[in-house]
PDB file of C-alpha atoms in Angstrom:
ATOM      1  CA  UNK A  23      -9.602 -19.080 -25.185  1.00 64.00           C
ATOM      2  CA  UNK A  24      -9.836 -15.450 -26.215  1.00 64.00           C
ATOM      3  CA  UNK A  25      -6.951 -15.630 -28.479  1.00 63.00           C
ATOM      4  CA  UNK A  26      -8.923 -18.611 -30.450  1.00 71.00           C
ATOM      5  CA  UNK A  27     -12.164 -16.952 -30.898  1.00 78.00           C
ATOM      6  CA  UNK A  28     -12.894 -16.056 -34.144  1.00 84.00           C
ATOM      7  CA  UNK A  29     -15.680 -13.533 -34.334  1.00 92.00           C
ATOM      8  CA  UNK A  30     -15.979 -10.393 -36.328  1.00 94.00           C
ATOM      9  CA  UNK A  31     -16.663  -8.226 -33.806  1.00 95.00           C
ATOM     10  CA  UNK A  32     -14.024  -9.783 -31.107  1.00 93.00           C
ATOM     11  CA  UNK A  33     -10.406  -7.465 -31.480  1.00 91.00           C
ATOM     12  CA  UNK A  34      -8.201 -10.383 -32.813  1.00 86.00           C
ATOM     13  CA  UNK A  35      -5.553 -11.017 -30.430  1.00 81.00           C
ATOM     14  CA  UNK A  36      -2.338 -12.338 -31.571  1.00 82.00           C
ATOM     15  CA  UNK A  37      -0.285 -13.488 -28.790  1.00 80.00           C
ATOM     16  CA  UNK A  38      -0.120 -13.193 -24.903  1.00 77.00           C
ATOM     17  CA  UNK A  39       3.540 -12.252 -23.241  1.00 81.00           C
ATOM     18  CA  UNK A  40       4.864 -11.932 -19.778  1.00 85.00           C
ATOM     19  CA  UNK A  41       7.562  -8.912 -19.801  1.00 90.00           C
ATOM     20  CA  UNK A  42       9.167  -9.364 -16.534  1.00 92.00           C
ATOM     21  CA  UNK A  43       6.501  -9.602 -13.794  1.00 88.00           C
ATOM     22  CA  UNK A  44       3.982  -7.947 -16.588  1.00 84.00           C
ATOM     23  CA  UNK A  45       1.096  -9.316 -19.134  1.00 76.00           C
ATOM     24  CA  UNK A  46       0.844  -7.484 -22.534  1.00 79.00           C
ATOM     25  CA  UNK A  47      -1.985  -8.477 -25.059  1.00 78.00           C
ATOM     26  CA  UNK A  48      -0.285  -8.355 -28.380  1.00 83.00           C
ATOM     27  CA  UNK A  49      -3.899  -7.189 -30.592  1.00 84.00           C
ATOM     28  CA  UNK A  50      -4.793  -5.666 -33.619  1.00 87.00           C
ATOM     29  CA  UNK A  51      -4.807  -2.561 -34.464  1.00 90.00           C
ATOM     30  CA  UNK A  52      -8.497  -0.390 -34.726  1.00 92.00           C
ATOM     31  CA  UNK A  53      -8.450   2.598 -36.751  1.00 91.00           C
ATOM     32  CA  UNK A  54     -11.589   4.105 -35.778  1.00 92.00           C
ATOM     33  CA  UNK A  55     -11.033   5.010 -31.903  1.00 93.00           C
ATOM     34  CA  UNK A  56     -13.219   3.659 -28.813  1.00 95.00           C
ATOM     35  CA  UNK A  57     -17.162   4.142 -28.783  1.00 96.00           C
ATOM     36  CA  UNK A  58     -16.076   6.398 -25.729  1.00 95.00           C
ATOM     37  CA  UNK A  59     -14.164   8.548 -28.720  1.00 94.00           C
ATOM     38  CA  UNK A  60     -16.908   8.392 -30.658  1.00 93.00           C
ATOM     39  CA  UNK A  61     -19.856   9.362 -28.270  1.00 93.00           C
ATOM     40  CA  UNK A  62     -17.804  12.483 -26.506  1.00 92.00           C
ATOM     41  CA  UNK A  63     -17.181  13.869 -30.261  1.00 90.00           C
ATOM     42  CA  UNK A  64     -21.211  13.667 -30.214  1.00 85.00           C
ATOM     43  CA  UNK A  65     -21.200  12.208 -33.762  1.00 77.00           C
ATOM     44  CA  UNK A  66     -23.398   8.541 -33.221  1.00 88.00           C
ATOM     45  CA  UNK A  67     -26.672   8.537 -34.261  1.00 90.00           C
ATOM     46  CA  UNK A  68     -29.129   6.204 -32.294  1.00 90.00           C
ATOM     47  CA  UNK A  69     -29.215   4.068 -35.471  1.00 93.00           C
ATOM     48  CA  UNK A  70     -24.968   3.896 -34.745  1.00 94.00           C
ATOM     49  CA  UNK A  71     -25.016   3.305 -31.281  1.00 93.00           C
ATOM     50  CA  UNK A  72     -27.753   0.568 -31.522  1.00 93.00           C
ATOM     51  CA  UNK A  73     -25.283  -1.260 -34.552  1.00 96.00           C
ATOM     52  CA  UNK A  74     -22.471  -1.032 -32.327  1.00 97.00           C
ATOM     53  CA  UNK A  75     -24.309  -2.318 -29.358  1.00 96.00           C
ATOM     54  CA  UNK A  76     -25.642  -5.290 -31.390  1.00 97.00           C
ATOM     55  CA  UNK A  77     -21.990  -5.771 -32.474  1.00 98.00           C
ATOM     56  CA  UNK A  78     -21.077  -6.124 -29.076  1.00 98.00           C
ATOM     57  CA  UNK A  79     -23.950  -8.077 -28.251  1.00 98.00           C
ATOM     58  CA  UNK A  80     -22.741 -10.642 -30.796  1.00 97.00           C
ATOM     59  CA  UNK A  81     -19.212 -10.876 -29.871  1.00 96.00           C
ATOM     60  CA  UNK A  82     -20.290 -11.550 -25.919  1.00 96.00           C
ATOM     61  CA  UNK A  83     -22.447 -14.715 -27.187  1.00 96.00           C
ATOM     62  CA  UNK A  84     -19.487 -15.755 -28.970  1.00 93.00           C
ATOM     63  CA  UNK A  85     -17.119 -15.571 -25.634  1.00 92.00           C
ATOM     64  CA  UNK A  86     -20.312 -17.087 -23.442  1.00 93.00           C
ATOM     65  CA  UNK A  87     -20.151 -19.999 -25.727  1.00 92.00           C
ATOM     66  CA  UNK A  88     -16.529 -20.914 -24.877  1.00 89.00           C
ATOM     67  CA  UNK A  89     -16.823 -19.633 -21.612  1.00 88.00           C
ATOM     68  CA  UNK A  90     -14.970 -16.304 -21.561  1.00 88.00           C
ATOM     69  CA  UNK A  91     -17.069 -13.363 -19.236  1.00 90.00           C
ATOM     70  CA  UNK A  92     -15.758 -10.419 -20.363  1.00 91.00           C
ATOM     71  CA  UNK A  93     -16.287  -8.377 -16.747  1.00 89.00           C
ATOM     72  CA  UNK A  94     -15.924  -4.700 -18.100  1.00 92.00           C
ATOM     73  CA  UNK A  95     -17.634  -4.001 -20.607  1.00 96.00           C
ATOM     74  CA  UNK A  96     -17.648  -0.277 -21.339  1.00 96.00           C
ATOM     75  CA  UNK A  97     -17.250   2.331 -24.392  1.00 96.00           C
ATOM     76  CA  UNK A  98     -13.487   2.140 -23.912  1.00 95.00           C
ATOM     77  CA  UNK A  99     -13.171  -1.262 -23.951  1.00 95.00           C
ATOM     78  CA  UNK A 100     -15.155  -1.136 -27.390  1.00 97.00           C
ATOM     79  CA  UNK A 101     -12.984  -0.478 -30.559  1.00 96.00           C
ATOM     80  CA  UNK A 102     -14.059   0.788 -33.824  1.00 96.00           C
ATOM     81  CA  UNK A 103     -13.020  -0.739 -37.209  1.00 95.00           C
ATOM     82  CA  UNK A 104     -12.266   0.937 -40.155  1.00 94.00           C
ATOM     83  CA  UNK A 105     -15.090  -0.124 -42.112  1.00 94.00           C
ATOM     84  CA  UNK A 106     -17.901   0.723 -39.159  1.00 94.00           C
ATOM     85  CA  UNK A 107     -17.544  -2.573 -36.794  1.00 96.00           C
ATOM     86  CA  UNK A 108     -17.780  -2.503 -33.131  1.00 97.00           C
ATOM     87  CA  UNK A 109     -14.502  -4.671 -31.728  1.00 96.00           C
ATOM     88  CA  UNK A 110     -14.857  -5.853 -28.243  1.00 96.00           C
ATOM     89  CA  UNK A 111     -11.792  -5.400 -26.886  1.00 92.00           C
ATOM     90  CA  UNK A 112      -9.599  -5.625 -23.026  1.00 84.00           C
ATOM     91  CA  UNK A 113      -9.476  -9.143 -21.935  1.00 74.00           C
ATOM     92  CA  UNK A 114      -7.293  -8.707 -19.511  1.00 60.00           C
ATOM     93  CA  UNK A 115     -10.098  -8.229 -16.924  1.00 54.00           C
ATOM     94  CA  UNK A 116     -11.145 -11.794 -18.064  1.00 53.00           C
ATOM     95  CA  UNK A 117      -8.059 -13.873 -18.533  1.00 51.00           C
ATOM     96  CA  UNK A 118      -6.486 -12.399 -14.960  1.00 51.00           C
ATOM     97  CA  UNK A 119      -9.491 -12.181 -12.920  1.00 50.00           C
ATOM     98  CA  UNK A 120     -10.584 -15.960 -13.247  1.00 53.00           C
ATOM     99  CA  UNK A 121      -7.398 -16.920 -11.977  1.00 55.00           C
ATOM    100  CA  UNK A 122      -7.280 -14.657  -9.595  1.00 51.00           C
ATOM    101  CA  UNK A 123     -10.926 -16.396  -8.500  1.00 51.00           C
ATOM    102  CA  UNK A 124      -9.326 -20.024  -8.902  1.00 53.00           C
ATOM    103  CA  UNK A 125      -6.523 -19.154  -6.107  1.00 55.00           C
ATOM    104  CA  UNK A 126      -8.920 -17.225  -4.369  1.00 51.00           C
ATOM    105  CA  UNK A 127     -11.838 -20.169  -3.916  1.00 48.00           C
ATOM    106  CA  UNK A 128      -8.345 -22.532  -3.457  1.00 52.00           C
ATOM    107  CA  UNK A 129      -7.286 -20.688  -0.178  1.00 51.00           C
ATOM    108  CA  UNK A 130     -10.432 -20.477   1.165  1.00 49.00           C
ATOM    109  CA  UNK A 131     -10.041 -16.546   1.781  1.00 48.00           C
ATOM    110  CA  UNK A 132     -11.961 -13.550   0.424  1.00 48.00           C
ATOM    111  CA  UNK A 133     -10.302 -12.227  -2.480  1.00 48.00           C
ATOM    112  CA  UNK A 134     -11.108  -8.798  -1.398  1.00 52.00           C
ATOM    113  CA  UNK A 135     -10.674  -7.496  -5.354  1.00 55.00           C
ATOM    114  CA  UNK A 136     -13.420  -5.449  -7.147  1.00 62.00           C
ATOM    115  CA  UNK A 137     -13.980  -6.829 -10.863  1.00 60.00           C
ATOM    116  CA  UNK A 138     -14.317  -4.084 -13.507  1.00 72.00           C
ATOM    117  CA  UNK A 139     -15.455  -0.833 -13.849  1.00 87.00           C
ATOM    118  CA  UNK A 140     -17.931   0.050 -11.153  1.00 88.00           C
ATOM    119  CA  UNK A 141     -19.740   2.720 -13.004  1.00 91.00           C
ATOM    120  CA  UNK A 142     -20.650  -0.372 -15.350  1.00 92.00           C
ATOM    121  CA  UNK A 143     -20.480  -3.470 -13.113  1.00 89.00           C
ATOM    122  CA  UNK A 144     -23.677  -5.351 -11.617  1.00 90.00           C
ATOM    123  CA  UNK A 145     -24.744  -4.749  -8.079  1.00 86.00           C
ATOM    124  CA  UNK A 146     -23.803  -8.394  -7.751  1.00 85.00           C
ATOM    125  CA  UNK A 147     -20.131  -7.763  -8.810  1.00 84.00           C
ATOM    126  CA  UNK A 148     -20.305  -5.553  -5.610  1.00 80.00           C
ATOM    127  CA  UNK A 149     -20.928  -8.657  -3.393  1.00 78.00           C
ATOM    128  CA  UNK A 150     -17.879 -10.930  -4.693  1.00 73.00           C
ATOM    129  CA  UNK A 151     -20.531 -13.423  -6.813  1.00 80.00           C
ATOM    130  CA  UNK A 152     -19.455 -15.978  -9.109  1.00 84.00           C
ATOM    131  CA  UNK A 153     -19.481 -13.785 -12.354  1.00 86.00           C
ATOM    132  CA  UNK A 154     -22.368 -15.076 -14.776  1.00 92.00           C
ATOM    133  CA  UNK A 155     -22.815 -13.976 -18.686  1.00 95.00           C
ATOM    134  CA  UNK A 156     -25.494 -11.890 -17.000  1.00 95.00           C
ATOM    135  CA  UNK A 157     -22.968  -9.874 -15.643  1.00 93.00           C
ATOM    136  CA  UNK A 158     -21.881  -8.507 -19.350  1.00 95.00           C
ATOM    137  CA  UNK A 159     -25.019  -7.906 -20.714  1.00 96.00           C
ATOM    138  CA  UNK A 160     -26.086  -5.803 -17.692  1.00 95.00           C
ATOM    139  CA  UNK A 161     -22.890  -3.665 -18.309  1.00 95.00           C
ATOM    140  CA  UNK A 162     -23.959  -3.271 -21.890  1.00 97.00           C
ATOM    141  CA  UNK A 163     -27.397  -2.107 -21.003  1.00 95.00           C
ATOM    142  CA  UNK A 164     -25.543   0.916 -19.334  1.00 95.00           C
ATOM    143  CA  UNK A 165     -23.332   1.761 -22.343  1.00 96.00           C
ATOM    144  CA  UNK A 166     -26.423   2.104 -24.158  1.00 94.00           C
ATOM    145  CA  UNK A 167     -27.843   4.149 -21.592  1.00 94.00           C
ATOM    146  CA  UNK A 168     -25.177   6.195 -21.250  1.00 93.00           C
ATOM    147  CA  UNK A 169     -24.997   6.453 -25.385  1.00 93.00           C
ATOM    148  CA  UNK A 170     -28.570   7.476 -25.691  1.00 90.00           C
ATOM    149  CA  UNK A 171     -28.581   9.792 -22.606  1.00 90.00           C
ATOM    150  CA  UNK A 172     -24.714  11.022 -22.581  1.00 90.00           C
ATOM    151  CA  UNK A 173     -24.152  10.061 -19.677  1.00 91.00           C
ATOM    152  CA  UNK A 174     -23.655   7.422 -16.691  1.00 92.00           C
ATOM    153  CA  UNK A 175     -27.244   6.568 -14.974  1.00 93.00           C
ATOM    154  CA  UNK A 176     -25.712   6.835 -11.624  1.00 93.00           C
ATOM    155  CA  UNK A 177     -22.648   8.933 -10.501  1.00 90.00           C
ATOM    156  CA  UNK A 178     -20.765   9.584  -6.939  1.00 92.00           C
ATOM    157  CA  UNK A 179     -18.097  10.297  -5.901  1.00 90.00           C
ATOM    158  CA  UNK A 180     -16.336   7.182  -4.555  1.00 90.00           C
ATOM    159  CA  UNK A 181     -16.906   3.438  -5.233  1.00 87.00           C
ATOM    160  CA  UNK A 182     -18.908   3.313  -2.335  1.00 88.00           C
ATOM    161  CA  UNK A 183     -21.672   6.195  -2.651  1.00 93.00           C
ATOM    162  CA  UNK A 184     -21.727   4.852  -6.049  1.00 92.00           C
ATOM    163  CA  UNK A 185     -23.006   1.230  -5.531  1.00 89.00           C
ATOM    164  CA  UNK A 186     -25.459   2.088  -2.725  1.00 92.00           C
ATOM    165  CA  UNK A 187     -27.367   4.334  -5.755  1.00 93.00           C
ATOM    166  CA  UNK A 188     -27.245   1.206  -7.915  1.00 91.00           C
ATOM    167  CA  UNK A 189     -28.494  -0.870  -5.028  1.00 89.00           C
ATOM    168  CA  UNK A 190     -31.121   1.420  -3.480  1.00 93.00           C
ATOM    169  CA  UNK A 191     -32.320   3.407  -7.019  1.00 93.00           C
ATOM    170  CA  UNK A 192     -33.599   1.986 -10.001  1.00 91.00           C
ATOM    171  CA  UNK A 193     -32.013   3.131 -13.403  1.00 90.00           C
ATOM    172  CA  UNK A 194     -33.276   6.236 -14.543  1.00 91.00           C
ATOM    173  CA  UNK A 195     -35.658   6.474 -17.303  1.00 90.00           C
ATOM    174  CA  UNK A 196     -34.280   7.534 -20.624  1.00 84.00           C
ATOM    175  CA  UNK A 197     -37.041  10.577 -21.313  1.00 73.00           C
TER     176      UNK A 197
END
């Protein structure tokens, strides 16, 4: 499904190949870096961040459309064009994890596996919840967080200590 989109702001994806007991995602190529390039070299203006956010923004409606949720959504996983676009990027996460979720629900066990990036992932995603488009725009709200205010809004040590902050705090204000 991901390989068919065609968006300007989705990474184009040419093929999908199994290398022994390994996926690769054949893509195209982005000149410009990651947004996580781009915000540690402390060049993005607010006006930048916010276009590359709305870029994003775009290419998630186009996956929600057709089904895809993205499930980590973070500066890494957002490419940069040559000529200025934000390219969503790092399906993997998608394609694997829902079928890792179909065999899961099929055997009737707990699948026991963590989805994404837990320093961007919904308290929900903590709780093994069918993942919802609401999932990806929540982790988008803290890369612009973390854009504006240069950094994470919560931080810990371990996977743990991190989601009981997101659970028992509210996000920061951005002063």
């Amino acid at each position: 499904a991901v390989a068919r989109l065609d968006h300007p702001n989705v990474i184009q994806i040419h093929d999908l190949e199994r290398i022994g007991e390994d996926w690769a995602i054949d893509m195209a190529y982005a000149e410009g870096g990651s947004l996580a390039d781009a915000a540690a070299s402390g060049a993005l203006t607010i006006q930048e961040a916010l276009s590359f956010v709305r870029d994003v923004l775009g290419a998630l409606a186009a996956c929600h459309e057709v089904g895809v949720i993205h499930r980590d959504v973070k500066p890494n996983n957002i490419l940069i064009s040559s000529d200025g676009r934000a390219l969503l990027s790092d399906f993997g996460l998608a394609a694997i994890l829902a079928e890792h979720h179909r065999t899961a629900v099929a055997s009737a066990s707990s699948s026991g596996l963590f989805v994404g990036t837990p320093r961007y992932a919904p308290p929900e995603s903590w709780n093994e919840q069918e993942p919802t488009p609401a999932w990806d725009v929540y982790s988008v709200g803290m890369v612009i967080f973390e854009l504006v205010a240069g950094k994470t809004p919560y931080d810990a040590g371990s996977p743990f200590a991190l989601m009981r902050q997101m659970i028992e705090h509210p996000v920061p204000r951005l002063v």
